GROMACS .gro file of C-alpha atoms in nm:
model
  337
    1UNK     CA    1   0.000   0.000   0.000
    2UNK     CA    2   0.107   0.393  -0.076
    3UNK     CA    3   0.197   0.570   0.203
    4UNK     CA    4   0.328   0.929   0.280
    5UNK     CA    5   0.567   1.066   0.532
    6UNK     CA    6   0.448   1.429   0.646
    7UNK     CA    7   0.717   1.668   0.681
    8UNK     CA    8   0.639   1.984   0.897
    9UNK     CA    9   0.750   2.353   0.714
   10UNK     CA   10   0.769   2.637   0.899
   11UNK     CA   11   0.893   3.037   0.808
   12UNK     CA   12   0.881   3.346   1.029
   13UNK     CA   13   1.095   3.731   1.024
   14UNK     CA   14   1.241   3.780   1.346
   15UNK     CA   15   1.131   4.072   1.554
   16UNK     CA   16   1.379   4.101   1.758
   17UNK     CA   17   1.632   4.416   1.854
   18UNK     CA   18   2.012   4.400   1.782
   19UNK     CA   19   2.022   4.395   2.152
   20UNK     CA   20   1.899   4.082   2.174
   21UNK     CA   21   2.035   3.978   1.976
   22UNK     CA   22   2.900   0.675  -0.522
   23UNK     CA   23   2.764   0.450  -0.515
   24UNK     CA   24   2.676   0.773  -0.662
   25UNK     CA   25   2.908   1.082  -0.625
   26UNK     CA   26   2.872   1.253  -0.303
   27UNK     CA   27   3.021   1.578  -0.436
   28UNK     CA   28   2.715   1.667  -0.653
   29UNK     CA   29   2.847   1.959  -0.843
   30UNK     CA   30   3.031   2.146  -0.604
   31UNK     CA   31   3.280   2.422  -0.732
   32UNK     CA   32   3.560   2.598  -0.537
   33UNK     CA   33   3.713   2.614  -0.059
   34UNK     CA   34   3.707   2.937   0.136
   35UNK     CA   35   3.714   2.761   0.430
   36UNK     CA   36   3.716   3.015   0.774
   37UNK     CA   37   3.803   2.974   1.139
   38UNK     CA   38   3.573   2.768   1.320
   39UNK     CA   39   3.372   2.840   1.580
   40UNK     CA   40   3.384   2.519   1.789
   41UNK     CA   41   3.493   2.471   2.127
   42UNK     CA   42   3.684   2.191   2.031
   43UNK     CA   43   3.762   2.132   1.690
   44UNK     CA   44   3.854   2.358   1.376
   45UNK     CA   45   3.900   2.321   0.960
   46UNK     CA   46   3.939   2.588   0.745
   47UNK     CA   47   4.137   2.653   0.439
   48UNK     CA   48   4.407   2.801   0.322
   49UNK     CA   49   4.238   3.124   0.250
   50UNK     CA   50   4.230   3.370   0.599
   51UNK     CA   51   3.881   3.465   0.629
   52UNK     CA   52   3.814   3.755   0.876
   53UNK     CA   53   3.466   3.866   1.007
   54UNK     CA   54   3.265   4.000   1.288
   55UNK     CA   55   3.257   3.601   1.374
   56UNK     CA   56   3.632   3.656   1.524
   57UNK     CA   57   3.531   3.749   1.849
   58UNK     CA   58   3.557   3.707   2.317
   59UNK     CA   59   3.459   3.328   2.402
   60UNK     CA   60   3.071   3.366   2.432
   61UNK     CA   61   3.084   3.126   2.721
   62UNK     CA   62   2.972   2.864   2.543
   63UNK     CA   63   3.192   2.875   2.220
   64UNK     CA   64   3.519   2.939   2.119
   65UNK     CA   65   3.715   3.034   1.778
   66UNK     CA   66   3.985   2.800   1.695
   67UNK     CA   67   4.339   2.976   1.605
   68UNK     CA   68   4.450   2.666   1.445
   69UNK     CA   69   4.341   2.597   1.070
   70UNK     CA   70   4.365   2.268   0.915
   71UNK     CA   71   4.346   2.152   0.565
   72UNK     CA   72   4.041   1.946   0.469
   73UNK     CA   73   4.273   1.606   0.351
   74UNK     CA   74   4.319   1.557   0.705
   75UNK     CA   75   4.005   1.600   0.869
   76UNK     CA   76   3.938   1.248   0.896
   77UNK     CA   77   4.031   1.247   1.288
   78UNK     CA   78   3.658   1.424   1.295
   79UNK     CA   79   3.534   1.122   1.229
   80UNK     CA   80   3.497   0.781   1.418
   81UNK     CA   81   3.458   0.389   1.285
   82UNK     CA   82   3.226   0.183   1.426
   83UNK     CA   83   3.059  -0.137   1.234
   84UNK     CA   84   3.234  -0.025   0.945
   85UNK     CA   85   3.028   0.297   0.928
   86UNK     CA   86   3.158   0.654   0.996
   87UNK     CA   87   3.017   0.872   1.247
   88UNK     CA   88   3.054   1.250   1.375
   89UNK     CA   89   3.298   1.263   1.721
   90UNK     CA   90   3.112   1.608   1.836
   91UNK     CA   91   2.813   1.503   1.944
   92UNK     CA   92   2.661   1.139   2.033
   93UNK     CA   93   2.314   1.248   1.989
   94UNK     CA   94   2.320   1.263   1.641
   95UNK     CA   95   2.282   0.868   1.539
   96UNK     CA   96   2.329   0.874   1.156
   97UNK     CA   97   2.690   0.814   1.024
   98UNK     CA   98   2.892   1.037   0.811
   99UNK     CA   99   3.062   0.821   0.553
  100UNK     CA  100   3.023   0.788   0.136
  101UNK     CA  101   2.671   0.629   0.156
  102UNK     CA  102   2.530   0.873   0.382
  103UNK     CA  103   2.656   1.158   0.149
  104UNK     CA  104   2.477   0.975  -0.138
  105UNK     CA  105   2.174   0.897   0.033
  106UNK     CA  106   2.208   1.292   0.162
  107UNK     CA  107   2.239   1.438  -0.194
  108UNK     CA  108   1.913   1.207  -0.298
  109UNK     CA  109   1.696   1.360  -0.010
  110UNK     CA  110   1.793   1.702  -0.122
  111UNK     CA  111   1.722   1.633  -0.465
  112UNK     CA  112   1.405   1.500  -0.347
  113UNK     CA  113   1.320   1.832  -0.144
  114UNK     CA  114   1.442   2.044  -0.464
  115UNK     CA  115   1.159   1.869  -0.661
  116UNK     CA  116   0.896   1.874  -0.407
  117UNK     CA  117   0.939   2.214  -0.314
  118UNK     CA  118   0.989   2.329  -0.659
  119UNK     CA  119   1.316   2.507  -0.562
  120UNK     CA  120   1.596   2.553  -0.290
  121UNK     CA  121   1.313   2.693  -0.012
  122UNK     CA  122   0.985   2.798   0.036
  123UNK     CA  123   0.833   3.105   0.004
  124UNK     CA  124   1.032   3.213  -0.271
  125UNK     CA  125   0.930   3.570  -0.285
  126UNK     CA  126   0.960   3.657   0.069
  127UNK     CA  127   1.329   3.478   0.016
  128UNK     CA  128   1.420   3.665  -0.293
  129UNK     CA  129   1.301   3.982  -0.099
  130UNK     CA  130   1.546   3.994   0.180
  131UNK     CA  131   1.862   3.871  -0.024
  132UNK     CA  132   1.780   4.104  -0.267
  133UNK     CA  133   2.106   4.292  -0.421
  134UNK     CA  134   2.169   4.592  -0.278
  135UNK     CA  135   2.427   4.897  -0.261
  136UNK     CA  136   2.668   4.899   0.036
  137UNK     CA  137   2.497   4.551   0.165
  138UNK     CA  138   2.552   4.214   0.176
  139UNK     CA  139   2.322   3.953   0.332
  140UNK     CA  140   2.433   3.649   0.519
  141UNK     CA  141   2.278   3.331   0.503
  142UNK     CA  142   2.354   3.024   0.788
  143UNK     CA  143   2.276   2.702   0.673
  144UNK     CA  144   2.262   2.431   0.994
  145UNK     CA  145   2.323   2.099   0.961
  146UNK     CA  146   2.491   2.154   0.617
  147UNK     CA  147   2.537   1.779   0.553
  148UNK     CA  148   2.701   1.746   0.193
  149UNK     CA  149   2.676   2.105   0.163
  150UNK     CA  150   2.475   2.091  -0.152
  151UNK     CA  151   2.239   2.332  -0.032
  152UNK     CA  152   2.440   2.571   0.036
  153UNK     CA  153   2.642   2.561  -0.260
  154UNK     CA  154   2.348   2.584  -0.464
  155UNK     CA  155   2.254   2.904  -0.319
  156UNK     CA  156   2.556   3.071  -0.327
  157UNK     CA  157   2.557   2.988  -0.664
  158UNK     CA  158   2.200   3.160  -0.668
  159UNK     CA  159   2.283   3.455  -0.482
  160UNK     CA  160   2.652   3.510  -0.558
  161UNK     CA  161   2.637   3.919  -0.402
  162UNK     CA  162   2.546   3.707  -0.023
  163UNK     CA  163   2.777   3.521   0.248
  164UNK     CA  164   2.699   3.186   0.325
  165UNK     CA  165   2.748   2.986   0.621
  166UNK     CA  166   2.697   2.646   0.655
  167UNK     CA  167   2.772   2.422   1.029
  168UNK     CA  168   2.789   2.086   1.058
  169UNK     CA  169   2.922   1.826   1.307
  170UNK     CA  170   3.095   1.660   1.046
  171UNK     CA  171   3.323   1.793   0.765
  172UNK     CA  172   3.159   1.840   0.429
  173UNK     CA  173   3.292   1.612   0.195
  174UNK     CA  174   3.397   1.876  -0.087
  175UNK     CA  175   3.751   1.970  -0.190
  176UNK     CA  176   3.904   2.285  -0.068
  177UNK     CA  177   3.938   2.431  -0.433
  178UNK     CA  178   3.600   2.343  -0.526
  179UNK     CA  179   3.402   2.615  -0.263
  180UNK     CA  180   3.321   2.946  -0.396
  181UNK     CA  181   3.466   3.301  -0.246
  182UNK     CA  182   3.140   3.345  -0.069
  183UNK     CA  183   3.109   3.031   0.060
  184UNK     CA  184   3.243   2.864   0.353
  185UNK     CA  185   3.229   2.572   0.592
  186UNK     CA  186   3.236   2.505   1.001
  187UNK     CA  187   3.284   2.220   1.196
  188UNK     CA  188   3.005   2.306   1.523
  189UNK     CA  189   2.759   2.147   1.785
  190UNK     CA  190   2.434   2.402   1.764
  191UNK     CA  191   2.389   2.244   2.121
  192UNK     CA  192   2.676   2.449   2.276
  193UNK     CA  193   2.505   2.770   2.170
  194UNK     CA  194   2.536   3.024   1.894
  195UNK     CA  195   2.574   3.351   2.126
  196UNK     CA  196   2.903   3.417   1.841
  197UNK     CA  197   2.655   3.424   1.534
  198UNK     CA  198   2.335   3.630   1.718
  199UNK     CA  199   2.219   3.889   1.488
  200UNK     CA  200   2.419   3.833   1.243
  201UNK     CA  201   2.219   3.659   0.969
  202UNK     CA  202   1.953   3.741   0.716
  203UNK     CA  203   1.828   3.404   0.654
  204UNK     CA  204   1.900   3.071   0.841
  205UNK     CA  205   1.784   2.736   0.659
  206UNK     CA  206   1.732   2.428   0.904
  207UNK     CA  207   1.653   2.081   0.759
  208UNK     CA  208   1.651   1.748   0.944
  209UNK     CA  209   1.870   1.836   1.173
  210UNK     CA  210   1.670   1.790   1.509
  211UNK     CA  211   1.768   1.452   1.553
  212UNK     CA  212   2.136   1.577   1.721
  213UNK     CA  213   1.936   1.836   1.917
  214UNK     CA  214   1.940   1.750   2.327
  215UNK     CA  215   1.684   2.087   2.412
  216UNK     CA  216   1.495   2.247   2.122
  217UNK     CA  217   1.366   2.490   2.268
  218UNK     CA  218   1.643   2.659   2.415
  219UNK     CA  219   1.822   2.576   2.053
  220UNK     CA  220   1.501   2.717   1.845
  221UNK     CA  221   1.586   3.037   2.099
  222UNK     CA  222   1.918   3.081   2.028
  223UNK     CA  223   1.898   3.031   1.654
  224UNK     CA  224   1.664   3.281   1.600
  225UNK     CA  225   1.849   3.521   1.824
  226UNK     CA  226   2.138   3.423   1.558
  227UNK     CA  227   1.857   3.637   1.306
  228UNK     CA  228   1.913   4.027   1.186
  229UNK     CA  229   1.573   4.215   1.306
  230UNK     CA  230   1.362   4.139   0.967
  231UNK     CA  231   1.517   3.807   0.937
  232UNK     CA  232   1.393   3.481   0.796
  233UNK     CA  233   1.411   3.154   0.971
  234UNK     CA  234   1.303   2.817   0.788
  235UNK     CA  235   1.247   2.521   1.015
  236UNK     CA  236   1.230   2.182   0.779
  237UNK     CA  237   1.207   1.845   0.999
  238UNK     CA  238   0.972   1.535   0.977
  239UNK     CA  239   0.744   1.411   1.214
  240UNK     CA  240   0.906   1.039   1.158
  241UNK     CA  241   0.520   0.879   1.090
  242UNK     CA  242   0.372   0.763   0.775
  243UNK     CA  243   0.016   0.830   0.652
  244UNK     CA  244  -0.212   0.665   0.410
  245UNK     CA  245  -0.263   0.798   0.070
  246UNK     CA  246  -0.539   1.021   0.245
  247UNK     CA  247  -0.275   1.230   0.415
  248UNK     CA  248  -0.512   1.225   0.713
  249UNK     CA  249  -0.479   0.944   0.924
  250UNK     CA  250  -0.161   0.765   0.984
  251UNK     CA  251  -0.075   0.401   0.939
  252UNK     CA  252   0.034   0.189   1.233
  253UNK     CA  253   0.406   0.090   1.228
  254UNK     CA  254   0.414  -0.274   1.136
  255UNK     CA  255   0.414  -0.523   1.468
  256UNK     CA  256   0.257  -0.865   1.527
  257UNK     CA  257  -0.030  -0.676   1.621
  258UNK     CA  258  -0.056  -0.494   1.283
  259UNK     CA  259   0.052  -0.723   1.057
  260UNK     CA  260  -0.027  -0.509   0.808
  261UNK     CA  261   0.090  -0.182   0.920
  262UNK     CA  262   0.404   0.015   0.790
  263UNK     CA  263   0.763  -0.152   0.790
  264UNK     CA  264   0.869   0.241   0.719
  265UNK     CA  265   0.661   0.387   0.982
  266UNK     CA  266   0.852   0.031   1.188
  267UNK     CA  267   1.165   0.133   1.094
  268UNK     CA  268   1.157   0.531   1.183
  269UNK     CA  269   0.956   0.433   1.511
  270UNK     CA  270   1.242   0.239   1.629
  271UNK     CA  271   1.485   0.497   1.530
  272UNK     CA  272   1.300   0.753   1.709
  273UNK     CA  273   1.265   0.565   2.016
  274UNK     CA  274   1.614   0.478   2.015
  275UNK     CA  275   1.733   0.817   1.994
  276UNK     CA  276   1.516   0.951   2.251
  277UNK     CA  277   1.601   0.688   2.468
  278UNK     CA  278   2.014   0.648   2.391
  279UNK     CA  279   2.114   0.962   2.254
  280UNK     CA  280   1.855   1.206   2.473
  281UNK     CA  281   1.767   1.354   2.159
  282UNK     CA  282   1.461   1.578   2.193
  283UNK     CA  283   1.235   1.477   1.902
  284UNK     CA  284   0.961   1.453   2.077
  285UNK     CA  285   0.916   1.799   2.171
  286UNK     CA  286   1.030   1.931   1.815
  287UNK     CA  287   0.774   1.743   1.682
  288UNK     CA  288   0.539   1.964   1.948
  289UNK     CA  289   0.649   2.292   1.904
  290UNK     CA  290   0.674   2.291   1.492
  291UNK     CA  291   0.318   2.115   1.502
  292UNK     CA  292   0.173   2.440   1.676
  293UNK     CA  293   0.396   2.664   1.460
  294UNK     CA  294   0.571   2.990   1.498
  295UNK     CA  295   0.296   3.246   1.565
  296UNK     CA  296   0.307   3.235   1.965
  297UNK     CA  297   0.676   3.316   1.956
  298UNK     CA  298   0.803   3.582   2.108
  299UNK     CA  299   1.084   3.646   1.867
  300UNK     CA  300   0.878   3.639   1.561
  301UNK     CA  301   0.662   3.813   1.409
  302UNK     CA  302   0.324   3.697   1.382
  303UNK     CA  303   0.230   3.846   1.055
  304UNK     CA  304   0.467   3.713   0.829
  305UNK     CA  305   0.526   3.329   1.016
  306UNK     CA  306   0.351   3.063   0.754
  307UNK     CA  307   0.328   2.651   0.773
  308UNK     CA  308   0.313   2.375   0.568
  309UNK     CA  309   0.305   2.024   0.578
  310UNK     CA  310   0.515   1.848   0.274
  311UNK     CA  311   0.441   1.483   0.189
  312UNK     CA  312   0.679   1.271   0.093
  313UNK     CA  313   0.567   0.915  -0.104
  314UNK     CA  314   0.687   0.619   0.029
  315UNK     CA  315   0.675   0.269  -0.166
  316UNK     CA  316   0.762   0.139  -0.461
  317UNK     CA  317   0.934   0.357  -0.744
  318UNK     CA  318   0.738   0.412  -1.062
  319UNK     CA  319   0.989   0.372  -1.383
  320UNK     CA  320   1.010   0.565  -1.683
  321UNK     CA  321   0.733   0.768  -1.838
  322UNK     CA  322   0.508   0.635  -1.559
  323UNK     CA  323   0.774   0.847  -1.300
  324UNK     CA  324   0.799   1.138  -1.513
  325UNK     CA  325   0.414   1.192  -1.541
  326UNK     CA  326   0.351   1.161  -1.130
  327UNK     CA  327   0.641   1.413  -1.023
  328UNK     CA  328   0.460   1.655  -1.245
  329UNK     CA  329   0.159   1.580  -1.148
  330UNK     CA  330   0.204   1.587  -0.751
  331UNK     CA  331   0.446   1.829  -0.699
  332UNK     CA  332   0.183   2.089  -0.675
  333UNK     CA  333   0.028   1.899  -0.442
  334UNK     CA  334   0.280   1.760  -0.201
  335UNK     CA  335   0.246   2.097   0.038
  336UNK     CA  336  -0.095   2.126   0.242
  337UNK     CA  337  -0.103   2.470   0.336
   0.00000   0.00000   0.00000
């Protein structure tokens, strides 16, 4: 049987005041490495280019920027072996690895959000508003959980007069000569705060990356307080069910009570629960707080927060012309407003 997994969408402008502030290739078309200091409290990469900022500032508390830079061939000491998988060594929370197949499997989702969404992001005018060229500025955009750093790339390639940003706990798996001027990369834990980005961004993009997250609210908090007043924050993350082809009621994750239930909605169950219950990630109330949305928060404003819900098919792949034919007809239909 068809099923769907319901991904949750959520955009709102920040109201605050500056005061408070392969196996598939896993490099996916990624040209040229400005690499800067990183702002981790315990580990660093950057490249050979010196990149200087309002970023190099006082320990927050929290924080720290590294003095040391480090090439990207030898960043493999950021990374741990275990089952013959590669995993993150920042944070223990986070349970998926960081290894060739992940960056593959990685690229594919993004793909996958490129075509459902019909573009890099959402709300494409209010977007295209705030990055807008202008004389004497330049916007900043802070991409968390980076991943393969596709995204990222692919807007800076979009917006070539903006800075991009883009953390992640792992390095990105792209060459240092293949990142463009205004691009660069940071190895950092969004659980030990952001107090040395607040204010500082125009835009911050955040997809799937609640699973390494220990307290989401305080982490919502502080990376909003990381937005310029007028900001735009976009919250992406799934709510790890799956729903019939209605879209209305879910299907029961496969047991020997429901024979017939979901093996997916099995499979991210037990994930879930495992990562709750092992890693003390905080799912559960992420899956709360983007379910009510934005509109009760006090550093947003009202007015401009939206929602969506994006619906991702699960089963079996249609071939060919068959394929071609659904993706244009459901993409217009895969957000619920």
């Amino acid at each position: 049987m068809a099923e769907n997994n319901e991904t949750p969408i959520l955009i709102g402008t920040s109201t605050h005041e500056d005061e408070i502030s392969q196996k598939g290739d896993p490099k996916v078309d990624q040209r040229s490495f400005a690499g800067g200091l990183s702002q981790l409290d315990t580990t660093f990469y950057a490249s050979s280019m010196a990149y200087t900022s309002g970023n190099q500032r006082d320990e927050d508390g929290m924080t720290r920027i590294s003095a040391i830079a480090s090439v990207p061939g030898g960043l493999d000491e950021y990374r741990r072996l275990e089952g013959g998988r590669a995993f993150n060594v920042l944070n223990d929370t986070y349970f998926l690895p960081t290894d060739d197949d992940e960056f593959t499997r990685l690229n594919k989702q993004h793909t996958g959000f490129t075509v459902a969404l019909g573009g890099l992001y959402p709300a494409a005018g209010v977007v295209n508003a705030i990055l807008a060229q202008r004389e004497g500025y330049t916007p900043k955009v802070l991409d968390l959980g980076c991943g393969t750093g596709v995204w990222t790339l692919a807007m800076s390639k979009e917006f070539p007069h903006c800075q991009f940003v883009g953390i992640d706990l792992a390095p990105v798996p792209i060459e240092a000569e293949n990142v463009p001027s205004n691009c660069r990369f940071e190895l950092d834990d969004i659980n030990n705060g952001l107090a040395h980005f607040h204010n500082e961004f125009d835009v911050i993009h955040s997809r799937l990356v609640v699973g390494g997250i220990r307290d989401f609210r305080k982490s919502k908090e502080d990376v909003e307080k990381c937005l310029k007043p007028g900001g735009l924050v976009i919250w992406i993350d799934g709510d790890y069910d799956a729903l019939c082809p209605d879209k209305i009621h879910y299907r029961p994750p496969a047991s020997d009570a429901h024979p017939d239930g979901s093996w997916f909605g099995r499979l991210t169950f037990e994930a879930r629960r495992a990562a709750v219950a092992f890693g003390r990630s905080d799912l559960d109330t992420m899956m709360e707080v983007l379910s009510a949305g934005l509109w009760e928060d006090p550093l947003m404003d009202p007015e401009t927060c939206q929602g969506a819900d994006l619906f991702v098919p699960v089963g079996s792949w249609a071939t060919g012309k068959i394929l071609v034919e659904y993706m244009h007809s459901t993409q217009p239909e895969c957000i619920r407003r």
